[in-house]
Amino acid sequence: MDTYMKRAVELAIINVEEGGQPFGAVLVKDGQIVSEGVNELHKKHDVSGHAEMLAIRQAQKQYQTNNLSGYTMYASGEPCPMCLAAMYFAGIKEVVYCASVEEAHEAGLTTAKLIYEDLAKEKEERTISMIQMPLGDEQVHPFQLWRKRS
């Protein structure tokens, strides 16, 4: 097992020993670890406190950038849809993971698998109701302001 994955798994093990979930992540650029994270749901009561999210936040803050293209995420478990979406937004093009979403599901960590399945459905069939409410003609649309600014 490669050094970065070993570290991600080590972080996950430490997190379990401290009462957390078995997820650790390491963000790497040019052969160097730039940030790490573990799930902090049990400490912070923050559903976005996933290992990958924390590693991304730390790197973005440290380097004052939203662009993490050229970085590789190493994760002890296959990223959930939220973490994967964050990686898309940050420009991360490579993710290396150890345990699959199916393995996590079998271990009793069911949310990621269920969300992936739900997202594969048509909007009308998903668990969360999505209702579009367009702005009225009298309201300024934020996207129009954005276009003018860009």
PDB file of C-alpha atoms in Angstrom:
ATOM      1  CA  MET A   1       0.000   0.000   0.000  1.00  0.00           C
ATOM      2  CA  ASP A   2       1.296   3.416  -0.914  1.00  0.00           C
ATOM      3  CA  THR A   3       2.491   5.911   1.716  1.00  0.00           C
ATOM      4  CA  TYR A   4      -0.383   8.359   1.233  1.00  0.00           C
ATOM      5  CA  MET A   5      -3.046   5.658   1.456  1.00  0.00           C
ATOM      6  CA  LYS A   6      -1.352   4.223   4.526  1.00  0.00           C
ATOM      7  CA  ARG A   7      -1.630   7.652   6.144  1.00  0.00           C
ATOM      8  CA  ALA A   8      -5.318   8.031   5.175  1.00  0.00           C
ATOM      9  CA  VAL A   9      -6.111   4.612   6.678  1.00  0.00           C
ATOM     10  CA  GLU A  10      -4.025   5.394   9.776  1.00  0.00           C
ATOM     11  CA  LEU A  11      -6.044   8.604  10.277  1.00  0.00           C
ATOM     12  CA  ALA A  12      -9.269   6.602   9.909  1.00  0.00           C
ATOM     13  CA  ILE A  13      -8.148   4.083  12.535  1.00  0.00           C
ATOM     14  CA  ILE A  14      -7.155   6.820  14.975  1.00  0.00           C
ATOM     15  CA  ASN A  15     -10.529   8.495  14.398  1.00  0.00           C
ATOM     16  CA  VAL A  16     -12.414   5.269  15.221  1.00  0.00           C
ATOM     17  CA  GLU A  17     -10.331   4.857  18.367  1.00  0.00           C
ATOM     18  CA  GLU A  18     -11.359   8.411  19.357  1.00  0.00           C
ATOM     19  CA  GLY A  19     -15.068   7.718  18.811  1.00  0.00           C
ATOM     20  CA  GLY A  20     -15.402   8.859  15.208  1.00  0.00           C
ATOM     21  CA  GLN A  21     -16.171   7.210  11.905  1.00  0.00           C
ATOM     22  CA  PRO A  22     -13.572   5.237   9.910  1.00  0.00           C
ATOM     23  CA  PHE A  23     -12.666   7.931   7.408  1.00  0.00           C
ATOM     24  CA  GLY A  24      -9.365   9.699   6.854  1.00  0.00           C
ATOM     25  CA  ALA A  25      -8.143  11.739   3.907  1.00  0.00           C
ATOM     26  CA  VAL A  26      -4.834  13.097   2.692  1.00  0.00           C
ATOM     27  CA  LEU A  27      -4.466  15.747  -0.015  1.00  0.00           C
ATOM     28  CA  VAL A  28      -1.220  15.524  -1.996  1.00  0.00           C
ATOM     29  CA  LYS A  29       0.509  17.777  -4.505  1.00  0.00           C
ATOM     30  CA  ASP A  30       3.896  17.194  -6.124  1.00  0.00           C
ATOM     31  CA  GLY A  31       4.639  14.242  -3.856  1.00  0.00           C
ATOM     32  CA  GLN A  32       3.962  16.179  -0.646  1.00  0.00           C
ATOM     33  CA  ILE A  33       1.078  15.909   1.813  1.00  0.00           C
ATOM     34  CA  VAL A  34      -0.446  19.392   1.984  1.00  0.00           C
ATOM     35  CA  SER A  35      -3.408  18.671   4.260  1.00  0.00           C
ATOM     36  CA  GLU A  36      -5.223  15.917   6.131  1.00  0.00           C
ATOM     37  CA  GLY A  37      -8.643  15.361   7.601  1.00  0.00           C
ATOM     38  CA  VAL A  38     -10.815  12.929   9.498  1.00  0.00           C
ATOM     39  CA  ASN A  39     -14.558  12.862   9.926  1.00  0.00           C
ATOM     40  CA  GLU A  40     -15.442  15.219  12.769  1.00  0.00           C
ATOM     41  CA  LEU A  41     -19.182  14.574  12.846  1.00  0.00           C
ATOM     42  CA  HIS A  42     -18.905  13.228  16.386  1.00  0.00           C
ATOM     43  CA  LYS A  43     -17.000  16.321  17.585  1.00  0.00           C
ATOM     44  CA  LYS A  44     -18.529  19.252  15.710  1.00  0.00           C
ATOM     45  CA  HIS A  45     -22.080  18.101  14.908  1.00  0.00           C
ATOM     46  CA  ASP A  46     -21.524  19.299  11.343  1.00  0.00           C
ATOM     47  CA  VAL A  47     -22.758  17.012   8.567  1.00  0.00           C
ATOM     48  CA  SER A  48     -20.213  18.570   6.193  1.00  0.00           C
ATOM     49  CA  GLY A  49     -17.333  17.682   8.526  1.00  0.00           C
ATOM     50  CA  HIS A  50     -16.106  14.808   6.383  1.00  0.00           C
ATOM     51  CA  ALA A  51     -12.417  13.932   6.077  1.00  0.00           C
ATOM     52  CA  GLU A  52     -12.132  15.014   2.445  1.00  0.00           C
ATOM     53  CA  MET A  53     -14.021  18.269   3.036  1.00  0.00           C
ATOM     54  CA  LEU A  54     -11.716  19.182   5.919  1.00  0.00           C
ATOM     55  CA  ALA A  55      -8.588  18.402   3.885  1.00  0.00           C
ATOM     56  CA  ILE A  56      -9.911  20.577   1.045  1.00  0.00           C
ATOM     57  CA  ARG A  57     -10.818  23.452   3.388  1.00  0.00           C
ATOM     58  CA  GLN A  58      -7.416  23.325   5.053  1.00  0.00           C
ATOM     59  CA  ALA A  59      -5.527  23.436   1.737  1.00  0.00           C
ATOM     60  CA  GLN A  60      -7.689  26.226   0.326  1.00  0.00           C
ATOM     61  CA  LYS A  61      -7.200  28.307   3.443  1.00  0.00           C
ATOM     62  CA  GLN A  62      -3.468  27.621   3.621  1.00  0.00           C
ATOM     63  CA  TYR A  63      -2.855  28.490  -0.039  1.00  0.00           C
ATOM     64  CA  GLN A  64      -5.647  31.110  -0.352  1.00  0.00           C
ATOM     65  CA  THR A  65      -7.113  29.476  -3.453  1.00  0.00           C
ATOM     66  CA  ASN A  66     -10.229  27.694  -4.619  1.00  0.00           C
ATOM     67  CA  ASN A  67      -8.289  25.927  -7.375  1.00  0.00           C
ATOM     68  CA  LEU A  68      -6.832  22.596  -6.308  1.00  0.00           C
ATOM     69  CA  SER A  69      -6.156  21.257  -9.791  1.00  0.00           C
ATOM     70  CA  GLY A  70      -2.993  19.199  -9.747  1.00  0.00           C
ATOM     71  CA  TYR A  71      -3.801  17.776  -6.307  1.00  0.00           C
ATOM     72  CA  THR A  72      -4.680  14.136  -5.578  1.00  0.00           C
ATOM     73  CA  MET A  73      -7.044  13.081  -2.804  1.00  0.00           C
ATOM     74  CA  TYR A  74      -6.276   9.860  -0.956  1.00  0.00           C
ATOM     75  CA  ALA A  75      -9.216   8.635   1.098  1.00  0.00           C
ATOM     76  CA  SER A  76      -9.692   5.614   3.314  1.00  0.00           C
ATOM     77  CA  GLY A  77     -13.201   5.262   1.876  1.00  0.00           C
ATOM     78  CA  GLU A  78     -14.793   6.078  -1.453  1.00  0.00           C
ATOM     79  CA  PRO A  79     -15.969   9.691  -1.208  1.00  0.00           C
ATOM     80  CA  CYS A  80     -19.633  10.430  -0.623  1.00  0.00           C
ATOM     81  CA  PRO A  81     -21.490  12.578  -3.179  1.00  0.00           C
ATOM     82  CA  MET A  82     -20.936  15.764  -1.134  1.00  0.00           C
ATOM     83  CA  CYS A  83     -17.180  15.251  -0.947  1.00  0.00           C
ATOM     84  CA  LEU A  84     -16.999  14.244  -4.597  1.00  0.00           C
ATOM     85  CA  ALA A  85     -18.917  17.383  -5.595  1.00  0.00           C
ATOM     86  CA  ALA A  86     -16.496  19.514  -3.554  1.00  0.00           C
ATOM     87  CA  MET A  87     -13.614  17.895  -5.429  1.00  0.00           C
ATOM     88  CA  TYR A  88     -15.263  18.772  -8.742  1.00  0.00           C
ATOM     89  CA  PHE A  89     -15.703  22.379  -7.602  1.00  0.00           C
ATOM     90  CA  ALA A  90     -12.068  22.544  -6.403  1.00  0.00           C
ATOM     91  CA  GLY A  91     -10.692  21.095  -9.655  1.00  0.00           C
ATOM     92  CA  ILE A  92      -9.272  17.910  -8.140  1.00  0.00           C
ATOM     93  CA  LYS A  93      -8.921  15.415 -10.981  1.00  0.00           C
ATOM     94  CA  GLU A  94      -7.715  12.301  -9.169  1.00  0.00           C
ATOM     95  CA  VAL A  95      -9.094  10.438  -6.167  1.00  0.00           C
ATOM     96  CA  VAL A  96      -7.530   7.269  -4.802  1.00  0.00           C
ATOM     97  CA  TYR A  97      -9.647   5.394  -2.255  1.00  0.00           C
ATOM     98  CA  CYS A  98      -9.414   2.182  -0.287  1.00  0.00           C
ATOM     99  CA  ALA A  99     -12.856   0.905   0.828  1.00  0.00           C
ATOM    100  CA  SER A 100     -15.787   1.155  -1.584  1.00  0.00           C
ATOM    101  CA  VAL A 101     -19.170   2.709  -0.865  1.00  0.00           C
ATOM    102  CA  GLU A 102     -20.561  -0.836  -0.904  1.00  0.00           C
ATOM    103  CA  GLU A 103     -18.094  -1.920   1.790  1.00  0.00           C
ATOM    104  CA  ALA A 104     -19.043   1.093   3.909  1.00  0.00           C
ATOM    105  CA  HIS A 105     -22.713   0.191   3.464  1.00  0.00           C
ATOM    106  CA  GLU A 106     -22.043  -3.384   4.601  1.00  0.00           C
ATOM    107  CA  ALA A 107     -20.304  -1.976   7.707  1.00  0.00           C
ATOM    108  CA  GLY A 108     -23.430   0.007   8.601  1.00  0.00           C
ATOM    109  CA  LEU A 109     -22.372   3.341   7.065  1.00  0.00           C
ATOM    110  CA  THR A 110     -25.298   3.545   4.673  1.00  0.00           C
ATOM    111  CA  THR A 111     -25.786   7.221   3.800  1.00  0.00           C
ATOM    112  CA  ALA A 112     -23.367   7.577   0.855  1.00  0.00           C
ATOM    113  CA  LYS A 113     -24.725   4.537  -0.995  1.00  0.00           C
ATOM    114  CA  LEU A 114     -28.316   5.681  -0.483  1.00  0.00           C
ATOM    115  CA  ILE A 115     -27.525   9.201  -1.695  1.00  0.00           C
ATOM    116  CA  TYR A 116     -25.731   7.915  -4.806  1.00  0.00           C
ATOM    117  CA  GLU A 117     -28.777   5.734  -5.554  1.00  0.00           C
ATOM    118  CA  ASP A 118     -31.165   8.645  -4.961  1.00  0.00           C
ATOM    119  CA  LEU A 119     -29.179  11.001  -7.211  1.00  0.00           C
ATOM    120  CA  ALA A 120     -29.387   8.452 -10.033  1.00  0.00           C
ATOM    121  CA  LYS A 121     -33.178   8.868 -10.041  1.00  0.00           C
ATOM    122  CA  GLU A 122     -35.156  11.520 -11.892  1.00  0.00           C
ATOM    123  CA  LYS A 123     -35.697  14.666  -9.766  1.00  0.00           C
ATOM    124  CA  GLU A 124     -39.372  13.830  -9.297  1.00  0.00           C
ATOM    125  CA  GLU A 125     -38.512  10.398  -7.851  1.00  0.00           C
ATOM    126  CA  ARG A 126     -35.880  11.519  -5.318  1.00  0.00           C
ATOM    127  CA  THR A 127     -36.313  11.428  -1.561  1.00  0.00           C
ATOM    128  CA  ILE A 128     -35.856  15.204  -1.239  1.00  0.00           C
ATOM    129  CA  SER A 129     -38.493  17.276  -2.991  1.00  0.00           C
ATOM    130  CA  MET A 130     -36.965  19.823  -5.391  1.00  0.00           C
ATOM    131  CA  ILE A 131     -39.256  22.765  -6.195  1.00  0.00           C
ATOM    132  CA  GLN A 132     -38.153  25.572  -8.491  1.00  0.00           C
ATOM    133  CA  MET A 133     -39.595  28.987  -7.665  1.00  0.00           C
ATOM    134  CA  PRO A 134     -38.640  31.507 -10.387  1.00  0.00           C
ATOM    135  CA  LEU A 135     -38.196  35.186  -9.525  1.00  0.00           C
ATOM    136  CA  GLY A 136     -40.906  37.598 -10.559  1.00  0.00           C
ATOM    137  CA  ASP A 137     -40.376  40.091 -13.385  1.00  0.00           C
ATOM    138  CA  GLU A 138     -40.004  42.949 -10.878  1.00  0.00           C
ATOM    139  CA  GLN A 139     -37.032  41.315  -9.127  1.00  0.00           C
ATOM    140  CA  VAL A 140     -33.386  41.647 -10.123  1.00  0.00           C
ATOM    141  CA  HIS A 141     -31.918  38.242 -10.804  1.00  0.00           C
ATOM    142  CA  PRO A 142     -28.517  37.608  -9.159  1.00  0.00           C
ATOM    143  CA  PHE A 143     -27.322  35.837 -12.316  1.00  0.00           C
ATOM    144  CA  GLN A 144     -27.953  39.007 -14.348  1.00  0.00           C
ATOM    145  CA  LEU A 145     -25.762  40.952 -11.934  1.00  0.00           C
ATOM    146  CA  TRP A 146     -23.126  38.251 -12.256  1.00  0.00           C
ATOM    147  CA  ARG A 147     -23.146  38.432 -16.061  1.00  0.00           C
ATOM    148  CA  LYS A 148     -22.735  42.228 -15.944  1.00  0.00           C
ATOM    149  CA  ARG A 149     -19.838  41.908 -13.529  1.00  0.00           C
ATOM    150  CA  SER A 150     -18.047  39.179 -15.475  1.00  0.00           C
TER     151      SER A 150
END
